[in-house]
PDB file of C-alpha atoms in Angstrom:
ATOM      1  CA  UNK A   1       0.116  -0.049  -0.094  1.00  0.00           C
ATOM      2  CA  UNK A   2       1.449   3.457  -1.008  1.00  0.00           C
ATOM      3  CA  UNK A   3       0.078   6.564   1.117  1.00  0.00           C
ATOM      4  CA  UNK A   4       0.189  10.112  -0.008  1.00  0.00           C
ATOM      5  CA  UNK A   5      -0.531  13.163   2.300  1.00  0.00           C
ATOM      6  CA  UNK A   6      -3.809  14.682   1.428  1.00  0.00           C
ATOM      7  CA  UNK A   7      -3.828  18.470   0.382  1.00  0.00           C
ATOM      8  CA  UNK A   8      -4.581  19.629   3.735  1.00  0.00           C
ATOM      9  CA  UNK A   9      -5.352  18.302   7.279  1.00  0.00           C
ATOM     10  CA  UNK A  10      -9.113  17.799   7.908  1.00  0.00           C
ATOM     11  CA  UNK A  11     -11.750  15.753   9.453  1.00  0.00           C
ATOM     12  CA  UNK A  12     -11.418  12.368   7.377  1.00  0.00           C
ATOM     13  CA  UNK A  13     -13.082  10.068   9.802  1.00  0.00           C
ATOM     14  CA  UNK A  14     -15.837   8.754   7.741  1.00  0.00           C
ATOM     15  CA  UNK A  15     -18.379   7.588   7.728  1.00  0.00           C
ATOM     16  CA  UNK A  16     -20.105   9.440  10.538  1.00  0.00           C
ATOM     17  CA  UNK A  17     -23.799   9.298  11.631  1.00  0.00           C
ATOM     18  CA  UNK A  18     -26.258  11.496   9.889  1.00  0.00           C
ATOM     19  CA  UNK A  19     -28.907  12.537  12.171  1.00  0.00           C
ATOM     20  CA  UNK A  20     -31.786  14.960  12.440  1.00  0.00           C
ATOM     21  CA  UNK A  21     -31.851  17.107  15.801  1.00  0.00           C
ATOM     22  CA  UNK A  22     -35.218  18.208  16.830  1.00  0.00           C
ATOM     23  CA  UNK A  23     -35.676  20.987  19.376  1.00  0.00           C
ATOM     24  CA  UNK A  24     -37.849  23.918  20.208  1.00  0.00           C
ATOM     25  CA  UNK A  25     -37.353  27.196  22.143  1.00  0.00           C
ATOM     26  CA  UNK A  26     -39.004  28.287  25.110  1.00  0.00           C
ATOM     27  CA  UNK A  27     -41.955  29.832  23.199  1.00  0.00           C
ATOM     28  CA  UNK A  28     -42.766  26.583  21.716  1.00  0.00           C
ATOM     29  CA  UNK A  29     -40.963  27.189  18.222  1.00  0.00           C
ATOM     30  CA  UNK A  30     -39.898  23.913  16.679  1.00  0.00           C
ATOM     31  CA  UNK A  31     -36.919  23.366  14.351  1.00  0.00           C
ATOM     32  CA  UNK A  32     -34.877  20.367  12.935  1.00  0.00           C
ATOM     33  CA  UNK A  33     -31.106  20.683  12.089  1.00  0.00           C
ATOM     34  CA  UNK A  34     -29.229  17.915  10.049  1.00  0.00           C
ATOM     35  CA  UNK A  35     -25.966  17.046  12.329  1.00  0.00           C
ATOM     36  CA  UNK A  36     -23.201  14.683  11.212  1.00  0.00           C
ATOM     37  CA  UNK A  37     -20.765  16.024  14.244  1.00  0.00           C
ATOM     38  CA  UNK A  38     -22.356  13.524  16.658  1.00  0.00           C
ATOM     39  CA  UNK A  39     -21.789  10.572  18.770  1.00  0.00           C
ATOM     40  CA  UNK A  40     -21.331   8.659  22.007  1.00  0.00           C
ATOM     41  CA  UNK A  41     -18.824   9.832  24.547  1.00  0.00           C
ATOM     42  CA  UNK A  42     -19.624   7.825  27.861  1.00  0.00           C
ATOM     43  CA  UNK A  43     -21.846   4.771  28.674  1.00  0.00           C
ATOM     44  CA  UNK A  44     -22.482   5.636  32.204  1.00  0.00           C
ATOM     45  CA  UNK A  45     -23.729   7.949  32.515  1.00  0.00           C
ATOM     46  CA  UNK A  46     -25.040   7.729  29.054  1.00  0.00           C
ATOM     47  CA  UNK A  47     -23.763  10.625  27.057  1.00  0.00           C
ATOM     48  CA  UNK A  48     -23.792  11.976  23.607  1.00  0.00           C
ATOM     49  CA  UNK A  49     -22.830  15.265  21.938  1.00  0.00           C
ATOM     50  CA  UNK A  50     -23.594  17.363  18.959  1.00  0.00           C
ATOM     51  CA  UNK A  51     -21.311  20.250  17.427  1.00  0.00           C
ATOM     52  CA  UNK A  52     -23.373  22.910  15.967  1.00  0.00           C
ATOM     53  CA  UNK A  53     -22.080  26.309  14.188  1.00  0.00           C
ATOM     54  CA  UNK A  54     -23.024  29.411  15.845  1.00  0.00           C
ATOM     55  CA  UNK A  55     -24.823  30.656  12.740  1.00  0.00           C
ATOM     56  CA  UNK A  56     -27.403  27.949  12.704  1.00  0.00           C
ATOM     57  CA  UNK A  57     -30.917  28.858  13.382  1.00  0.00           C
ATOM     58  CA  UNK A  58     -31.070  26.086  16.192  1.00  0.00           C
ATOM     59  CA  UNK A  59     -27.784  27.379  18.103  1.00  0.00           C
ATOM     60  CA  UNK A  60     -29.754  29.791  20.200  1.00  0.00           C
ATOM     61  CA  UNK A  61     -32.553  27.362  20.814  1.00  0.00           C
ATOM     62  CA  UNK A  62     -30.261  24.822  22.025  1.00  0.00           C
ATOM     63  CA  UNK A  63     -28.507  27.413  24.496  1.00  0.00           C
ATOM     64  CA  UNK A  64     -31.650  28.561  25.651  1.00  0.00           C
ATOM     65  CA  UNK A  65     -33.395  25.133  26.558  1.00  0.00           C
ATOM     66  CA  UNK A  66     -30.629  22.896  26.922  1.00  0.00           C
ATOM     67  CA  UNK A  67     -32.553  19.968  25.390  1.00  0.00           C
ATOM     68  CA  UNK A  68     -32.566  18.376  21.987  1.00  0.00           C
ATOM     69  CA  UNK A  69     -33.512  15.023  20.466  1.00  0.00           C
ATOM     70  CA  UNK A  70     -31.016  12.891  18.328  1.00  0.00           C
ATOM     71  CA  UNK A  71     -33.249  11.180  15.810  1.00  0.00           C
ATOM     72  CA  UNK A  72     -31.653   8.415  13.652  1.00  0.00           C
ATOM     73  CA  UNK A  73     -33.336   8.576  10.227  1.00  0.00           C
ATOM     74  CA  UNK A  74     -33.819   5.592   8.023  1.00  0.00           C
ATOM     75  CA  UNK A  75     -33.367   5.338   4.133  1.00  0.00           C
ATOM     76  CA  UNK A  76     -36.848   6.877   3.526  1.00  0.00           C
ATOM     77  CA  UNK A  77     -35.820  10.019   5.372  1.00  0.00           C
ATOM     78  CA  UNK A  78     -32.650  10.782   3.297  1.00  0.00           C
ATOM     79  CA  UNK A  79     -34.461  13.700   1.372  1.00  0.00           C
ATOM     80  CA  UNK A  80     -35.423  15.277   4.711  1.00  0.00           C
ATOM     81  CA  UNK A  81     -32.074  14.669   6.101  1.00  0.00           C
ATOM     82  CA  UNK A  82     -30.275  16.795   3.174  1.00  0.00           C
ATOM     83  CA  UNK A  83     -33.024  19.460   3.050  1.00  0.00           C
ATOM     84  CA  UNK A  84     -32.914  20.011   6.990  1.00  0.00           C
ATOM     85  CA  UNK A  85     -29.117  20.653   6.493  1.00  0.00           C
ATOM     86  CA  UNK A  86     -29.410  23.157   3.577  1.00  0.00           C
ATOM     87  CA  UNK A  87     -32.483  25.088   4.503  1.00  0.00           C
ATOM     88  CA  UNK A  88     -32.569  27.379   7.512  1.00  0.00           C
ATOM     89  CA  UNK A  89     -35.307  26.930  10.311  1.00  0.00           C
ATOM     90  CA  UNK A  90     -35.330  30.909  10.166  1.00  0.00           C
ATOM     91  CA  UNK A  91     -36.900  31.010   6.696  1.00  0.00           C
ATOM     92  CA  UNK A  92     -38.739  27.675   6.174  1.00  0.00           C
ATOM     93  CA  UNK A  93     -40.811  25.339   8.291  1.00  0.00           C
ATOM     94  CA  UNK A  94     -38.682  22.097   7.873  1.00  0.00           C
ATOM     95  CA  UNK A  95     -41.694  20.055   9.723  1.00  0.00           C
ATOM     96  CA  UNK A  96     -44.120  20.915   7.037  1.00  0.00           C
ATOM     97  CA  UNK A  97     -41.876  20.936   4.118  1.00  0.00           C
ATOM     98  CA  UNK A  98     -40.476  17.525   4.865  1.00  0.00           C
ATOM     99  CA  UNK A  99     -43.842  16.050   5.950  1.00  0.00           C
ATOM    100  CA  UNK A 100     -42.293  15.266   9.454  1.00  0.00           C
ATOM    101  CA  UNK A 101     -44.429  14.875  12.650  1.00  0.00           C
ATOM    102  CA  UNK A 102     -43.275  16.132  15.864  1.00  0.00           C
ATOM    103  CA  UNK A 103     -43.857  13.524  18.732  1.00  0.00           C
ATOM    104  CA  UNK A 104     -43.996  13.969  22.319  1.00  0.00           C
ATOM    105  CA  UNK A 105     -40.709  13.194  23.956  1.00  0.00           C
ATOM    106  CA  UNK A 106     -40.975  10.807  27.216  1.00  0.00           C
ATOM    107  CA  UNK A 107     -38.801  13.167  29.437  1.00  0.00           C
ATOM    108  CA  UNK A 108     -38.054  16.485  27.866  1.00  0.00           C
ATOM    109  CA  UNK A 109     -39.741  19.045  26.022  1.00  0.00           C
ATOM    110  CA  UNK A 110     -38.129  19.033  22.782  1.00  0.00           C
ATOM    111  CA  UNK A 111     -40.172  16.979  20.164  1.00  0.00           C
ATOM    112  CA  UNK A 112     -39.254  13.916  18.747  1.00  0.00           C
ATOM    113  CA  UNK A 113     -39.471  12.950  15.062  1.00  0.00           C
ATOM    114  CA  UNK A 114     -42.171  10.378  14.830  1.00  0.00           C
ATOM    115  CA  UNK A 115     -40.972   9.016  11.395  1.00  0.00           C
ATOM    116  CA  UNK A 116     -37.413   8.216  12.895  1.00  0.00           C
ATOM    117  CA  UNK A 117     -36.985   4.621  14.086  1.00  0.00           C
ATOM    118  CA  UNK A 118     -34.979   5.971  17.127  1.00  0.00           C
ATOM    119  CA  UNK A 119     -35.179   9.311  19.104  1.00  0.00           C
ATOM    120  CA  UNK A 120     -32.499   9.948  21.688  1.00  0.00           C
ATOM    121  CA  UNK A 121     -33.641  12.565  24.174  1.00  0.00           C
ATOM    122  CA  UNK A 122     -30.578  14.712  25.659  1.00  0.00           C
ATOM    123  CA  UNK A 123     -30.135  17.232  28.270  1.00  0.00           C
ATOM    124  CA  UNK A 124     -27.189  19.709  27.763  1.00  0.00           C
ATOM    125  CA  UNK A 125     -24.478  19.411  30.444  1.00  0.00           C
ATOM    126  CA  UNK A 126     -21.768  21.414  29.064  1.00  0.00           C
ATOM    127  CA  UNK A 127     -20.957  23.634  26.052  1.00  0.00           C
ATOM    128  CA  UNK A 128     -17.542  23.550  24.796  1.00  0.00           C
ATOM    129  CA  UNK A 129     -16.362  26.189  22.287  1.00  0.00           C
ATOM    130  CA  UNK A 130     -14.251  24.586  19.578  1.00  0.00           C
ATOM    131  CA  UNK A 131     -13.706  27.009  16.929  1.00  0.00           C
ATOM    132  CA  UNK A 132     -16.235  26.777  14.000  1.00  0.00           C
ATOM    133  CA  UNK A 133     -18.579  24.858  16.146  1.00  0.00           C
ATOM    134  CA  UNK A 134     -19.425  24.625  19.748  1.00  0.00           C
ATOM    135  CA  UNK A 135     -19.916  21.094  21.351  1.00  0.00           C
ATOM    136  CA  UNK A 136     -23.050  20.553  23.204  1.00  0.00           C
ATOM    137  CA  UNK A 137     -21.962  17.526  25.740  1.00  0.00           C
ATOM    138  CA  UNK A 138     -25.354  15.843  26.934  1.00  0.00           C
ATOM    139  CA  UNK A 139     -26.657  13.323  29.195  1.00  0.00           C
ATOM    140  CA  UNK A 140     -29.030  10.788  27.568  1.00  0.00           C
ATOM    141  CA  UNK A 141     -32.103  10.862  29.433  1.00  0.00           C
ATOM    142  CA  UNK A 142     -34.437   8.607  27.307  1.00  0.00           C
ATOM    143  CA  UNK A 143     -34.323   6.468  24.225  1.00  0.00           C
ATOM    144  CA  UNK A 144     -37.714   6.081  21.961  1.00  0.00           C
ATOM    145  CA  UNK A 145     -37.607   3.177  19.536  1.00  0.00           C
ATOM    146  CA  UNK A 146     -40.033   1.921  16.852  1.00  0.00           C
ATOM    147  CA  UNK A 147     -41.465  -1.280  18.488  1.00  0.00           C
ATOM    148  CA  UNK A 148     -41.278  -2.872  15.046  1.00  0.00           C
ATOM    149  CA  UNK A 149     -37.678  -3.262  15.425  1.00  0.00           C
ATOM    150  CA  UNK A 150     -37.862  -5.078  18.806  1.00  0.00           C
ATOM    151  CA  UNK A 151     -38.207  -8.734  19.143  1.00  0.00           C
ATOM    152  CA  UNK A 152     -39.791 -11.227  21.480  1.00  0.00           C
ATOM    153  CA  UNK A 153     -36.677 -10.946  23.755  1.00  0.00           C
ATOM    154  CA  UNK A 154     -36.863  -7.260  24.140  1.00  0.00           C
ATOM    155  CA  UNK A 155     -33.835  -6.779  21.582  1.00  0.00           C
ATOM    156  CA  UNK A 156     -33.694  -3.924  19.404  1.00  0.00           C
ATOM    157  CA  UNK A 157     -32.506  -4.736  15.880  1.00  0.00           C
ATOM    158  CA  UNK A 158     -30.617  -1.776  14.575  1.00  0.00           C
ATOM    159  CA  UNK A 159     -29.561  -3.546  11.564  1.00  0.00           C
ATOM    160  CA  UNK A 160     -33.203  -3.811  10.067  1.00  0.00           C
ATOM    161  CA  UNK A 161     -33.868   0.016  10.672  1.00  0.00           C
ATOM    162  CA  UNK A 162     -31.919   0.933   7.481  1.00  0.00           C
ATOM    163  CA  UNK A 163     -30.097   3.684   8.953  1.00  0.00           C
ATOM    164  CA  UNK A 164     -27.947   6.310   7.154  1.00  0.00           C
ATOM    165  CA  UNK A 165     -24.262   7.551   7.269  1.00  0.00           C
ATOM    166  CA  UNK A 166     -22.530  10.450   5.932  1.00  0.00           C
ATOM    167  CA  UNK A 167     -19.257   9.918   4.097  1.00  0.00           C
ATOM    168  CA  UNK A 168     -17.224  12.812   2.819  1.00  0.00           C
ATOM    169  CA  UNK A 169     -20.151  14.571   1.004  1.00  0.00           C
ATOM    170  CA  UNK A 170     -22.512  11.413   0.469  1.00  0.00           C
ATOM    171  CA  UNK A 171     -25.263   9.708   2.252  1.00  0.00           C
ATOM    172  CA  UNK A 172     -24.851   6.046   2.504  1.00  0.00           C
ATOM    173  CA  UNK A 173     -27.049   3.223   3.573  1.00  0.00           C
ATOM    174  CA  UNK A 174     -26.187   0.918   6.368  1.00  0.00           C
ATOM    175  CA  UNK A 175     -27.387  -2.581   7.499  1.00  0.00           C
ATOM    176  CA  UNK A 176     -25.207  -5.257   6.215  1.00  0.00           C
ATOM    177  CA  UNK A 177     -24.150  -7.121   9.622  1.00  0.00           C
ATOM    178  CA  UNK A 178     -20.446  -8.338   9.274  1.00  0.00           C
ATOM    179  CA  UNK A 179     -20.302  -9.608  12.691  1.00  0.00           C
ATOM    180  CA  UNK A 180     -21.114  -8.738  16.177  1.00  0.00           C
ATOM    181  CA  UNK A 181     -18.962  -7.904  19.364  1.00  0.00           C
ATOM    182  CA  UNK A 182     -16.537 -10.408  20.325  1.00  0.00           C
ATOM    183  CA  UNK A 183     -17.000 -12.543  17.243  1.00  0.00           C
ATOM    184  CA  UNK A 184     -13.123 -12.478  16.497  1.00  0.00           C
ATOM    185  CA  UNK A 185     -12.469 -14.467  19.640  1.00  0.00           C
ATOM    186  CA  UNK A 186     -15.687 -16.499  20.197  1.00  0.00           C
ATOM    187  CA  UNK A 187     -14.949 -20.320  20.271  1.00  0.00           C
ATOM    188  CA  UNK A 188     -18.560 -21.084  19.286  1.00  0.00           C
ATOM    189  CA  UNK A 189     -20.656 -19.172  16.654  1.00  0.00           C
ATOM    190  CA  UNK A 190     -23.856 -17.716  18.047  1.00  0.00           C
ATOM    191  CA  UNK A 191     -27.151 -18.937  16.417  1.00  0.00           C
TER     192      UNK A 191
END
C-alpha cells in the first residue's frame, strides 16, 4: 500500500452518523437541524454530543433550553435529512416542508420525529467552544424506539432499521451485518 499526504489536514473520519436533531425554544417554536458531528462519549452515565455552528438557527434554541433529540433517520428520510441541512429554520418550516411529525418526548420538552426509528432525548451538561462549532455535551435521559424493530426477547434490531451515514459529502445506507461484538475471539458461533 502506498499513501500520500492529502492536500490539507481535515476531518477524514468517515463515515459518521447523519442525524436529524429536533428541538424547540421556550416559546414552543420547533426546528430540525441535520448534524453529522455527533456521537457517543460515555456509557455510564449515557452521554452523547452534537457540534453546532453559531450561525445555525438552532444554536440559540439549544443554548436557551438545553434540550434536544437526536433522531436516527432511515433510508426513507434521506431527502429530509439533506433538506434540513441546507435550509434554514429561520426561513422555512422544515416540519411542514418534509412532512415530518413532531412527537412527544417521554422526558424532555423538545419534540421527537415520529418517522425516525430511534429518538434519543438529551439534556445539555456543558457547552465547549471548539472554533467553527460548539460542542453540546449532553446526558441521554431517554431513548424512544419504533416497536417494529424489537423482538420477543426485547432486543432492538438496529440492522433492520436501514439507517443512514454521511461519508465525505455522500449519504450512505447501512445495514449489512459483518459480525457482532466479540465474534473474532468467540470459540462457538452464535445462532
